[in-house]
Amino acid sequence: MTTDLLMLAYSAILCVILAFPYTLALIGRVGPFRAVSYPQPNHDNLPDWVQRSKRAHLNMVENLPVFAAIILVAHVMGASNPMTALGAQIFFWARIVMAVGHIGGIVGLRSVCWFVSLAGLVVILLQIF
């Protein structure tokens, strides 16, 4: 498995892991039976960090398909090389730091990490085109 594909797999795992804090907090708040009935009410009463964890998860859900598409195109085209591996690693580690910063409420870190992860995508795209 190439480093690119490994980073894609790790990113998918990160996306799944980011769903746990909110899900577990919701189960703790409303109970397992109500939680699995997919409740839609406002859950502002959950701790701020739990709400931020949900937003971090949703942000990863939005960005993972773009990363996956770029990685898979590079792989299929045979463009995978040390630079695509570097771009994939930049993306993945930036997303880890972004998730920690997002959940921790560290002002400004989220935006910086988004740009760093975008730079990782650009590195990969430059190898494709």
mmCIF file of N, CA and C in Angstrom:
data_model
loop_
_atom_site.group_PDB
_atom_site.id
_atom_site.type_symbol
_atom_site.label_atom_id
_atom_site.label_comp_id
_atom_site.label_asym_id
_atom_site.label_seq_id
_atom_site.Cartn_x
_atom_site.Cartn_y
_atom_site.Cartn_z
ATOM 1 N N MET A 1 0.860 -1.176 0.000
ATOM 2 C CA MET A 1 0.000 0.000 0.000
ATOM 3 C C MET A 1 0.904 1.235 0.000
ATOM 4 N N THR A 2 0.564 2.192 -0.846
ATOM 5 C CA THR A 2 1.354 3.419 -0.893
ATOM 6 C C THR A 2 1.060 4.287 0.329
ATOM 7 N N THR A 3 1.968 5.194 0.609
ATOM 8 C CA THR A 3 1.774 6.129 1.722
ATOM 9 C C THR A 3 0.513 6.952 1.507
ATOM 10 N N ASP A 4 0.255 7.327 0.258
ATOM 11 C CA ASP A 4 -0.942 8.114 -0.064
ATOM 12 C C ASP A 4 -2.211 7.386 0.386
ATOM 13 N N LEU A 5 -2.308 6.116 -0.007
ATOM 14 C CA LEU A 5 -3.495 5.337 0.349
ATOM 15 C C LEU A 5 -3.566 5.078 1.849
ATOM 16 N N LEU A 6 -2.423 4.903 2.477
ATOM 17 C CA LEU A 6 -2.392 4.716 3.924
ATOM 18 C C LEU A 6 -2.916 5.967 4.636
ATOM 19 N N MET A 7 -2.506 7.150 4.171
ATOM 20 C CA MET A 7 -2.992 8.401 4.762
ATOM 21 C C MET A 7 -4.493 8.568 4.524
ATOM 22 N N LEU A 8 -4.970 8.089 3.386
ATOM 23 C CA LEU A 8 -6.409 8.118 3.116
ATOM 24 C C LEU A 8 -7.144 7.210 4.102
ATOM 25 N N ALA A 9 -6.616 6.018 4.319
ATOM 26 C CA ALA A 9 -7.238 5.100 5.287
ATOM 27 C C ALA A 9 -7.211 5.697 6.690
ATOM 28 N N TYR A 10 -6.086 6.272 7.071
ATOM 29 C CA TYR A 10 -5.988 6.911 8.393
ATOM 30 C C TYR A 10 -6.965 8.080 8.518
ATOM 31 N N SER A 11 -7.127 8.834 7.442
ATOM 32 C CA SER A 11 -8.061 9.967 7.472
ATOM 33 C C SER A 11 -9.494 9.485 7.641
ATOM 34 N N ALA A 12 -9.831 8.371 6.998
ATOM 35 C CA ALA A 12 -11.170 7.801 7.164
ATOM 36 C C ALA A 12 -11.375 7.340 8.609
ATOM 37 N N ILE A 13 -10.351 6.742 9.190
ATOM 38 C CA ILE A 13 -10.434 6.319 10.595
ATOM 39 C C ILE A 13 -10.598 7.533 11.501
ATOM 40 N N LEU A 14 -9.852 8.599 11.227
ATOM 41 C CA LEU A 14 -9.986 9.837 12.001
ATOM 42 C C LEU A 14 -11.414 10.361 11.929
ATOM 43 N N CYS A 15 -12.008 10.316 10.750
ATOM 44 C CA CYS A 15 -13.384 10.781 10.577
ATOM 45 C C CYS A 15 -14.341 9.991 11.467
ATOM 46 N N VAL A 16 -14.161 8.697 11.515
ATOM 47 C CA VAL A 16 -15.014 7.852 12.359
ATOM 48 C C VAL A 16 -14.781 8.162 13.839
ATOM 49 N N ILE A 17 -13.531 8.282 14.229
ATOM 50 C CA ILE A 17 -13.207 8.564 15.634
ATOM 51 C C ILE A 17 -13.810 9.890 16.082
ATOM 52 N N LEU A 18 -13.804 10.883 15.199
ATOM 53 C CA LEU A 18 -14.335 12.197 15.562
ATOM 54 C C LEU A 18 -15.838 12.173 15.843
ATOM 55 N N ALA A 19 -16.527 11.129 15.419
ATOM 56 C CA ALA A 19 -17.966 11.021 15.693
ATOM 57 C C ALA A 19 -18.243 10.556 17.124
ATOM 58 N N PHE A 20 -17.269 9.945 17.766
ATOM 59 C CA PHE A 20 -17.505 9.335 19.073
ATOM 60 C C PHE A 20 -17.814 10.300 20.210
ATOM 61 N N PRO A 21 -17.069 11.390 20.396
ATOM 62 C CA PRO A 21 -17.373 12.245 21.563
ATOM 63 C C PRO A 21 -18.816 12.743 21.584
ATOM 64 N N TYR A 22 -19.293 13.241 20.453
ATOM 65 C CA TYR A 22 -20.660 13.757 20.410
ATOM 66 C C TYR A 22 -21.669 12.629 20.597
ATOM 67 N N THR A 23 -21.438 11.529 19.908
ATOM 68 C CA THR A 23 -22.369 10.402 19.997
ATOM 69 C C THR A 23 -22.466 9.884 21.429
ATOM 70 N N LEU A 24 -21.326 9.704 22.073
ATOM 71 C CA LEU A 24 -21.332 9.200 23.450
ATOM 72 C C LEU A 24 -21.946 10.211 24.411
ATOM 73 N N ALA A 25 -21.679 11.498 24.187
ATOM 74 C CA ALA A 25 -22.278 12.531 25.046
ATOM 75 C C ALA A 25 -23.790 12.566 24.866
ATOM 76 N N LEU A 26 -24.251 12.401 23.635
ATOM 77 C CA LEU A 26 -25.691 12.389 23.373
ATOM 78 C C LEU A 26 -26.339 11.179 24.041
ATOM 79 N N ILE A 27 -25.704 10.023 23.936
ATOM 80 C CA ILE A 27 -26.231 8.828 24.606
ATOM 81 C C ILE A 27 -26.278 9.054 26.112
ATOM 82 N N GLY A 28 -25.235 9.659 26.653
ATOM 83 C CA GLY A 28 -25.212 9.950 28.084
ATOM 84 C C GLY A 28 -26.285 10.942 28.500
ATOM 85 N N ARG A 29 -26.636 11.859 27.613
ATOM 86 C CA ARG A 29 -27.613 12.903 27.937
ATOM 87 C C ARG A 29 -29.051 12.412 27.795
ATOM 88 N N VAL A 30 -29.343 11.704 26.694
ATOM 89 C CA VAL A 30 -30.744 11.329 26.439
ATOM 90 C C VAL A 30 -30.995 9.831 26.577
ATOM 91 N N GLY A 31 -29.941 9.044 26.773
ATOM 92 C CA GLY A 31 -30.093 7.600 26.893
ATOM 93 C C GLY A 31 -29.943 6.920 25.546
ATOM 94 N N PRO A 32 -29.595 5.636 25.564
ATOM 95 C CA PRO A 32 -29.314 4.941 24.309
ATOM 96 C C PRO A 32 -30.528 4.782 23.397
ATOM 97 N N PHE A 33 -31.697 4.553 23.957
ATOM 98 C CA PHE A 33 -32.869 4.320 23.111
ATOM 99 C C PHE A 33 -33.303 5.595 22.399
ATOM 100 N N ARG A 34 -33.271 6.702 23.103
ATOM 101 C CA ARG A 34 -33.627 7.980 22.472
ATOM 102 C C ARG A 34 -32.549 8.407 21.473
ATOM 103 N N ALA A 35 -31.301 8.134 21.792
ATOM 104 C CA ALA A 35 -30.205 8.514 20.894
ATOM 105 C C ALA A 35 -30.287 7.768 19.566
ATOM 106 N N VAL A 36 -30.657 6.487 19.601
ATOM 107 C CA VAL A 36 -30.743 5.723 18.353
ATOM 108 C C VAL A 36 -32.015 6.021 17.574
ATOM 109 N N SER A 37 -32.927 6.790 18.168
ATOM 110 C CA SER A 37 -34.123 7.200 17.418
ATOM 111 C C SER A 37 -33.827 8.445 16.589
ATOM 112 N N TYR A 38 -32.531 8.821 16.554
ATOM 113 C CA TYR A 38 -32.042 9.949 15.767
ATOM 114 C C TYR A 38 -32.774 11.234 16.129
ATOM 115 N N PRO A 39 -32.626 11.673 17.373
ATOM 116 C CA PRO A 39 -33.312 12.890 17.811
ATOM 117 C C PRO A 39 -32.753 14.125 17.112
ATOM 118 N N GLN A 40 -33.621 15.058 16.785
ATOM 119 C CA GLN A 40 -33.213 16.274 16.102
ATOM 120 C C GLN A 40 -33.290 17.541 16.946
ATOM 121 N N PRO A 41 -33.688 17.461 18.203
ATOM 122 C CA PRO A 41 -33.801 18.711 18.951
ATOM 123 C C PRO A 41 -32.434 19.364 19.154
ATOM 124 N N ASN A 42 -32.497 20.603 19.557
ATOM 125 C CA ASN A 42 -31.284 21.357 19.826
ATOM 126 C C ASN A 42 -30.612 20.802 21.084
ATOM 127 N N HIS A 43 -29.339 20.545 20.997
ATOM 128 C CA HIS A 43 -28.600 20.010 22.145
ATOM 129 C C HIS A 43 -27.580 21.020 22.647
ATOM 130 N N ASP A 44 -28.015 22.267 22.806
ATOM 131 C CA ASP A 44 -27.129 23.311 23.314
ATOM 132 C C ASP A 44 -26.685 23.037 24.740
ATOM 133 N N ASN A 45 -27.386 22.146 25.421
ATOM 134 C CA ASN A 45 -27.034 21.855 26.814
ATOM 135 C C ASN A 45 -25.833 20.912 26.933
ATOM 136 N N LEU A 46 -25.336 20.400 25.818
ATOM 137 C CA LEU A 46 -24.125 19.581 25.864
ATOM 138 C C LEU A 46 -22.925 20.508 26.045
ATOM 139 N N PRO A 47 -21.852 20.031 26.660
ATOM 140 C CA PRO A 47 -20.677 20.878 26.866
ATOM 141 C C PRO A 47 -20.141 21.453 25.547
ATOM 142 N N ASP A 48 -19.535 22.618 25.640
ATOM 143 C CA ASP A 48 -19.014 23.286 24.444
ATOM 144 C C ASP A 48 -18.041 22.407 23.668
ATOM 145 N N TRP A 49 -17.149 21.704 24.381
ATOM 146 C CA TRP A 49 -16.161 20.891 23.679
ATOM 147 C C TRP A 49 -16.828 19.755 22.910
ATOM 148 N N VAL A 50 -17.951 19.254 23.423
ATOM 149 C CA VAL A 50 -18.680 18.188 22.730
ATOM 150 C C VAL A 50 -19.306 18.743 21.452
ATOM 151 N N GLN A 51 -19.874 19.931 21.535
ATOM 152 C CA GLN A 51 -20.447 20.553 20.343
ATOM 153 C C GLN A 51 -19.357 20.858 19.310
ATOM 154 N N ARG A 52 -18.192 21.294 19.790
ATOM 155 C CA ARG A 52 -17.074 21.540 18.865
ATOM 156 C C ARG A 52 -16.597 20.233 18.235
ATOM 157 N N SER A 53 -16.660 19.126 18.988
ATOM 158 C CA SER A 53 -16.247 17.839 18.420
ATOM 159 C C SER A 53 -17.175 17.428 17.283
ATOM 160 N N LYS A 54 -18.459 17.745 17.424
ATOM 161 C CA LYS A 54 -19.394 17.443 16.335
ATOM 162 C C LYS A 54 -19.046 18.272 15.106
ATOM 163 N N ARG A 55 -18.724 19.551 15.317
ATOM 164 C CA ARG A 55 -18.351 20.403 14.182
ATOM 165 C C ARG A 55 -17.038 19.933 13.545
ATOM 166 N N ALA A 56 -16.099 19.460 14.368
ATOM 167 C CA ALA A 56 -14.839 18.927 13.833
ATOM 168 C C ALA A 56 -15.112 17.691 12.977
ATOM 169 N N HIS A 57 -16.011 16.844 13.444
ATOM 170 C CA HIS A 57 -16.383 15.654 12.670
ATOM 171 C C HIS A 57 -17.028 16.057 11.343
ATOM 172 N N LEU A 58 -17.981 16.977 11.397
ATOM 173 C CA LEU A 58 -18.661 17.403 10.170
ATOM 174 C C LEU A 58 -17.685 18.060 9.199
ATOM 175 N N ASN A 59 -16.714 18.796 9.719
ATOM 176 C CA ASN A 59 -15.707 19.405 8.863
ATOM 177 C C ASN A 59 -14.885 18.331 8.165
ATOM 178 N N MET A 60 -14.551 17.272 8.877
ATOM 179 C CA MET A 60 -13.801 16.173 8.266
ATOM 180 C C MET A 60 -14.657 15.446 7.239
ATOM 181 N N VAL A 61 -15.945 15.303 7.527
ATOM 182 C CA VAL A 61 -16.864 14.678 6.567
ATOM 183 C C VAL A 61 -16.882 15.479 5.262
ATOM 184 N N GLU A 62 -16.811 16.793 5.370
ATOM 185 C CA GLU A 62 -16.815 17.646 4.178
ATOM 186 C C GLU A 62 -15.510 17.540 3.392
ATOM 187 N N ASN A 63 -14.396 17.383 4.073
ATOM 188 C CA ASN A 63 -13.092 17.413 3.414
ATOM 189 C C ASN A 63 -12.573 16.048 2.981
ATOM 190 N N LEU A 64 -13.029 14.992 3.618
ATOM 191 C CA LEU A 64 -12.544 13.652 3.289
ATOM 192 C C LEU A 64 -12.836 13.248 1.839
ATOM 193 N N PRO A 65 -14.023 13.510 1.288
ATOM 194 C CA PRO A 65 -14.264 13.112 -0.105
ATOM 195 C C PRO A 65 -13.334 13.803 -1.104
ATOM 196 N N VAL A 66 -13.020 15.058 -0.858
ATOM 197 C CA VAL A 66 -12.101 15.781 -1.744
ATOM 198 C C VAL A 66 -10.718 15.142 -1.682
ATOM 199 N N PHE A 67 -10.242 14.889 -0.473
ATOM 200 C CA PHE A 67 -8.946 14.236 -0.289
ATOM 201 C C PHE A 67 -8.948 12.862 -0.950
ATOM 202 N N ALA A 68 -10.007 12.101 -0.736
ATOM 203 C CA ALA A 68 -10.099 10.755 -1.317
ATOM 204 C C ALA A 68 -10.060 10.812 -2.839
ATOM 205 N N ALA A 69 -10.816 11.731 -3.418
ATOM 206 C CA ALA A 69 -10.847 11.839 -4.881
ATOM 207 C C ALA A 69 -9.461 12.165 -5.430
ATOM 208 N N ILE A 70 -8.781 13.108 -4.807
ATOM 209 C CA ILE A 70 -7.454 13.506 -5.285
ATOM 210 C C ILE A 70 -6.456 12.357 -5.135
ATOM 211 N N ILE A 71 -6.484 11.684 -4.004
ATOM 212 C CA ILE A 71 -5.571 10.553 -3.779
ATOM 213 C C ILE A 71 -5.847 9.434 -4.776
ATOM 214 N N LEU A 72 -7.117 9.118 -4.981
ATOM 215 C CA LEU A 72 -7.459 8.016 -5.885
ATOM 216 C C LEU A 72 -7.127 8.347 -7.334
ATOM 217 N N VAL A 73 -7.332 9.586 -7.745
ATOM 218 C CA VAL A 73 -6.950 9.989 -9.106
ATOM 219 C C VAL A 73 -5.438 9.857 -9.277
ATOM 220 N N ALA A 74 -4.677 10.345 -8.310
ATOM 221 C CA ALA A 74 -3.216 10.226 -8.388
ATOM 222 C C ALA A 74 -2.799 8.757 -8.463
ATOM 223 N N HIS A 75 -3.450 7.926 -7.683
ATOM 224 C CA HIS A 75 -3.115 6.501 -7.658
ATOM 225 C C HIS A 75 -3.435 5.836 -9.000
ATOM 226 N N VAL A 76 -4.627 6.086 -9.515
ATOM 227 C CA VAL A 76 -5.050 5.463 -10.775
ATOM 228 C C VAL A 76 -4.191 5.943 -11.946
ATOM 229 N N MET A 77 -3.801 7.217 -11.912
ATOM 230 C CA MET A 77 -2.978 7.770 -12.991
ATOM 231 C C MET A 77 -1.514 7.347 -12.890
ATOM 232 N N GLY A 78 -1.158 6.689 -11.806
ATOM 233 C CA GLY A 78 0.235 6.312 -11.615
ATOM 234 C C GLY A 78 1.113 7.494 -11.243
ATOM 235 N N ALA A 79 0.485 8.535 -10.713
ATOM 236 C CA ALA A 79 1.218 9.750 -10.346
ATOM 237 C C ALA A 79 1.717 9.713 -8.911
ATOM 238 N N SER A 80 1.433 8.654 -8.184
ATOM 239 C CA SER A 80 1.889 8.567 -6.793
ATOM 240 C C SER A 80 3.410 8.543 -6.761
ATOM 241 N N ASN A 81 3.961 9.406 -5.945
ATOM 242 C CA ASN A 81 5.412 9.516 -5.819
ATOM 243 C C ASN A 81 5.725 10.104 -4.444
ATOM 244 N N PRO A 82 6.977 10.350 -4.124
ATOM 245 C CA PRO A 82 7.284 10.919 -2.804
ATOM 246 C C PRO A 82 6.585 12.259 -2.527
ATOM 247 N N MET A 83 6.325 13.044 -3.552
ATOM 248 C CA MET A 83 5.639 14.323 -3.344
ATOM 249 C C MET A 83 4.159 14.117 -3.009
ATOM 250 N N THR A 84 3.505 13.167 -3.654
ATOM 251 C CA THR A 84 2.101 12.905 -3.302
ATOM 252 C C THR A 84 2.022 12.321 -1.896
ATOM 253 N N ALA A 85 3.019 11.503 -1.553
ATOM 254 C CA ALA A 85 3.067 10.958 -0.185
ATOM 255 C C ALA A 85 3.234 12.088 0.823
ATOM 256 N N LEU A 86 4.104 13.048 0.507
ATOM 257 C CA LEU A 86 4.308 14.194 1.390
ATOM 258 C C LEU A 86 3.024 15.010 1.519
ATOM 259 N N GLY A 87 2.364 15.273 0.386
ATOM 260 C CA GLY A 87 1.109 16.028 0.418
ATOM 261 C C GLY A 87 0.046 15.329 1.250
ATOM 262 N N ALA A 88 -0.036 14.010 1.109
ATOM 263 C CA ALA A 88 -1.016 13.241 1.882
ATOM 264 C C ALA A 88 -0.694 13.287 3.371
ATOM 265 N N GLN A 89 0.583 13.212 3.713
ATOM 266 C CA GLN A 89 0.975 13.291 5.118
ATOM 267 C C GLN A 89 0.704 14.679 5.688
ATOM 268 N N ILE A 90 0.969 15.708 4.894
ATOM 269 C CA ILE A 90 0.670 17.077 5.339
ATOM 270 C C ILE A 90 -0.817 17.207 5.628
ATOM 271 N N PHE A 91 -1.639 16.722 4.705
ATOM 272 C CA PHE A 91 -3.088 16.795 4.892
ATOM 273 C C PHE A 91 -3.497 16.078 6.178
ATOM 274 N N PHE A 92 -3.055 14.836 6.330
ATOM 275 C CA PHE A 92 -3.475 14.033 7.480
ATOM 276 C C PHE A 92 -3.059 14.663 8.800
ATOM 277 N N TRP A 93 -1.790 15.034 8.938
ATOM 278 C CA TRP A 93 -1.324 15.585 10.213
ATOM 279 C C TRP A 93 -1.937 16.950 10.497
ATOM 280 N N ALA A 94 -2.170 17.733 9.451
ATOM 281 C CA ALA A 94 -2.857 19.015 9.653
ATOM 282 C C ALA A 94 -4.276 18.781 10.161
ATOM 283 N N ARG A 95 -4.920 17.743 9.666
ATOM 284 C CA ARG A 95 -6.282 17.439 10.108
ATOM 285 C C ARG A 95 -6.292 16.935 11.558
ATOM 286 N N ILE A 96 -5.275 16.212 11.956
ATOM 287 C CA ILE A 96 -5.162 15.783 13.363
ATOM 288 C C ILE A 96 -5.047 17.011 14.266
ATOM 289 N N VAL A 97 -4.110 17.901 13.925
ATOM 290 C CA VAL A 97 -3.906 19.107 14.736
ATOM 291 C C VAL A 97 -5.158 19.976 14.705
ATOM 292 N N MET A 98 -5.800 20.042 13.543
ATOM 293 C CA MET A 98 -7.024 20.831 13.422
ATOM 294 C C MET A 98 -8.116 20.282 14.334
ATOM 295 N N ALA A 99 -8.272 18.979 14.369
ATOM 296 C CA ALA A 99 -9.299 18.373 15.226
ATOM 297 C C ALA A 99 -9.025 18.676 16.697
ATOM 298 N N VAL A 100 -7.774 18.555 17.100
ATOM 299 C CA VAL A 100 -7.412 18.852 18.491
ATOM 300 C C VAL A 100 -7.683 20.320 18.798
ATOM 301 N N GLY A 101 -7.275 21.195 17.884
ATOM 302 C CA GLY A 101 -7.508 22.621 18.084
ATOM 303 C C GLY A 101 -8.973 22.988 18.078
ATOM 304 N N HIS A 102 -9.718 22.348 17.194
ATOM 305 C CA HIS A 102 -11.150 22.609 17.100
ATOM 306 C C HIS A 102 -11.852 22.182 18.386
ATOM 307 N N ILE A 103 -11.604 20.971 18.810
ATOM 308 C CA ILE A 103 -12.247 20.454 20.023
ATOM 309 C C ILE A 103 -11.781 21.229 21.252
ATOM 310 N N GLY A 104 -10.498 21.582 21.270
ATOM 311 C CA GLY A 104 -9.951 22.331 22.398
ATOM 312 C C GLY A 104 -10.311 23.804 22.397
ATOM 313 N N GLY A 105 -10.917 24.281 21.313
ATOM 314 C CA GLY A 105 -11.312 25.684 21.241
ATOM 315 C C GLY A 105 -10.132 26.636 21.133
ATOM 316 N N ILE A 106 -9.048 26.191 20.515
ATOM 317 C CA ILE A 106 -7.853 27.026 20.371
ATOM 318 C C ILE A 106 -8.074 27.984 19.197
ATOM 319 N N VAL A 107 -8.236 29.241 19.526
ATOM 320 C CA VAL A 107 -8.573 30.264 18.532
ATOM 321 C C VAL A 107 -7.459 30.379 17.486
ATOM 322 N N GLY A 108 -7.853 30.372 16.222
ATOM 323 C CA GLY A 108 -6.929 30.567 15.116
ATOM 324 C C GLY A 108 -6.275 29.305 14.595
ATOM 325 N N LEU A 109 -6.116 28.305 15.436
ATOM 326 C CA LEU A 109 -5.425 27.086 15.014
ATOM 327 C C LEU A 109 -6.196 26.364 13.914
ATOM 328 N N ARG A 110 -7.499 26.362 14.019
ATOM 329 C CA ARG A 110 -8.334 25.675 13.032
ATOM 330 C C ARG A 110 -8.100 26.244 11.637
ATOM 331 N N SER A 111 -8.088 27.562 11.524
ATOM 332 C CA SER A 111 -7.896 28.204 10.221
ATOM 333 C C SER A 111 -6.509 27.925 9.655
ATOM 334 N N VAL A 112 -5.497 28.015 10.491
ATOM 335 C CA VAL A 112 -4.128 27.736 10.044
ATOM 336 C C VAL A 112 -4.028 26.300 9.543
ATOM 337 N N CYS A 113 -4.584 25.377 10.287
ATOM 338 C CA CYS A 113 -4.527 23.964 9.894
ATOM 339 C C CYS A 113 -5.302 23.696 8.616
ATOM 340 N N TRP A 114 -6.391 24.411 8.408
ATOM 341 C CA TRP A 114 -7.147 24.231 7.166
ATOM 342 C C TRP A 114 -6.278 24.626 5.978
ATOM 343 N N PHE A 115 -5.578 25.752 6.099
ATOM 344 C CA PHE A 115 -4.703 26.187 5.007
ATOM 345 C C PHE A 115 -3.538 25.222 4.806
ATOM 346 N N VAL A 116 -3.003 24.691 5.879
ATOM 347 C CA VAL A 116 -1.919 23.708 5.758
ATOM 348 C C VAL A 116 -2.435 22.448 5.066
ATOM 349 N N SER A 117 -3.631 21.988 5.445
ATOM 350 C CA SER A 117 -4.185 20.793 4.788
ATOM 351 C C SER A 117 -4.471 21.076 3.317
ATOM 352 N N LEU A 118 -4.907 22.290 3.011
ATOM 353 C CA LEU A 118 -5.121 22.690 1.617
ATOM 354 C C LEU A 118 -3.798 22.664 0.850
ATOM 355 N N ALA A 119 -2.727 23.114 1.488
ATOM 356 C CA ALA A 119 -1.407 23.069 0.852
ATOM 357 C C ALA A 119 -1.022 21.627 0.526
ATOM 358 N N GLY A 120 -1.347 20.704 1.417
ATOM 359 C CA GLY A 120 -1.083 19.293 1.144
ATOM 360 C C GLY A 120 -1.825 18.807 -0.092
ATOM 361 N N LEU A 121 -3.070 19.240 -0.240
ATOM 362 C CA LEU A 121 -3.845 18.869 -1.429
ATOM 363 C C LEU A 121 -3.222 19.457 -2.692
ATOM 364 N N VAL A 122 -2.762 20.698 -2.605
ATOM 365 C CA VAL A 122 -2.139 21.353 -3.761
ATOM 366 C C VAL A 122 -0.865 20.613 -4.166
ATOM 367 N N VAL A 123 -0.080 20.171 -3.199
ATOM 368 C CA VAL A 123 1.136 19.404 -3.497
ATOM 369 C C VAL A 123 0.779 18.162 -4.311
ATOM 370 N N ILE A 124 -0.275 17.487 -3.928
ATOM 371 C CA ILE A 124 -0.703 16.282 -4.657
ATOM 372 C C ILE A 124 -1.206 16.653 -6.047
ATOM 373 N N LEU A 125 -2.039 17.684 -6.117
ATOM 374 C CA LEU A 125 -2.595 18.104 -7.411
ATOM 375 C C LEU A 125 -1.504 18.501 -8.401
ATOM 376 N N LEU A 126 -0.443 19.118 -7.920
ATOM 377 C CA LEU A 126 0.655 19.511 -8.809
ATOM 378 C C LEU A 126 1.338 18.296 -9.432
ATOM 379 N N GLN A 127 1.262 17.156 -8.778
ATOM 380 C CA GLN A 127 1.837 15.932 -9.336
ATOM 381 C C GLN A 127 0.912 15.300 -10.378
ATOM 382 N N ILE A 128 -0.374 15.599 -10.273
ATOM 383 C CA ILE A 128 -1.349 15.054 -11.222
ATOM 384 C C ILE A 128 -1.335 15.854 -12.519
ATOM 385 N N PHE A 129 -1.272 17.170 -12.372
ATOM 386 C CA PHE A 129 -1.346 18.038 -13.555
ATOM 387 C C PHE A 129 0.023 18.436 -13.961
#
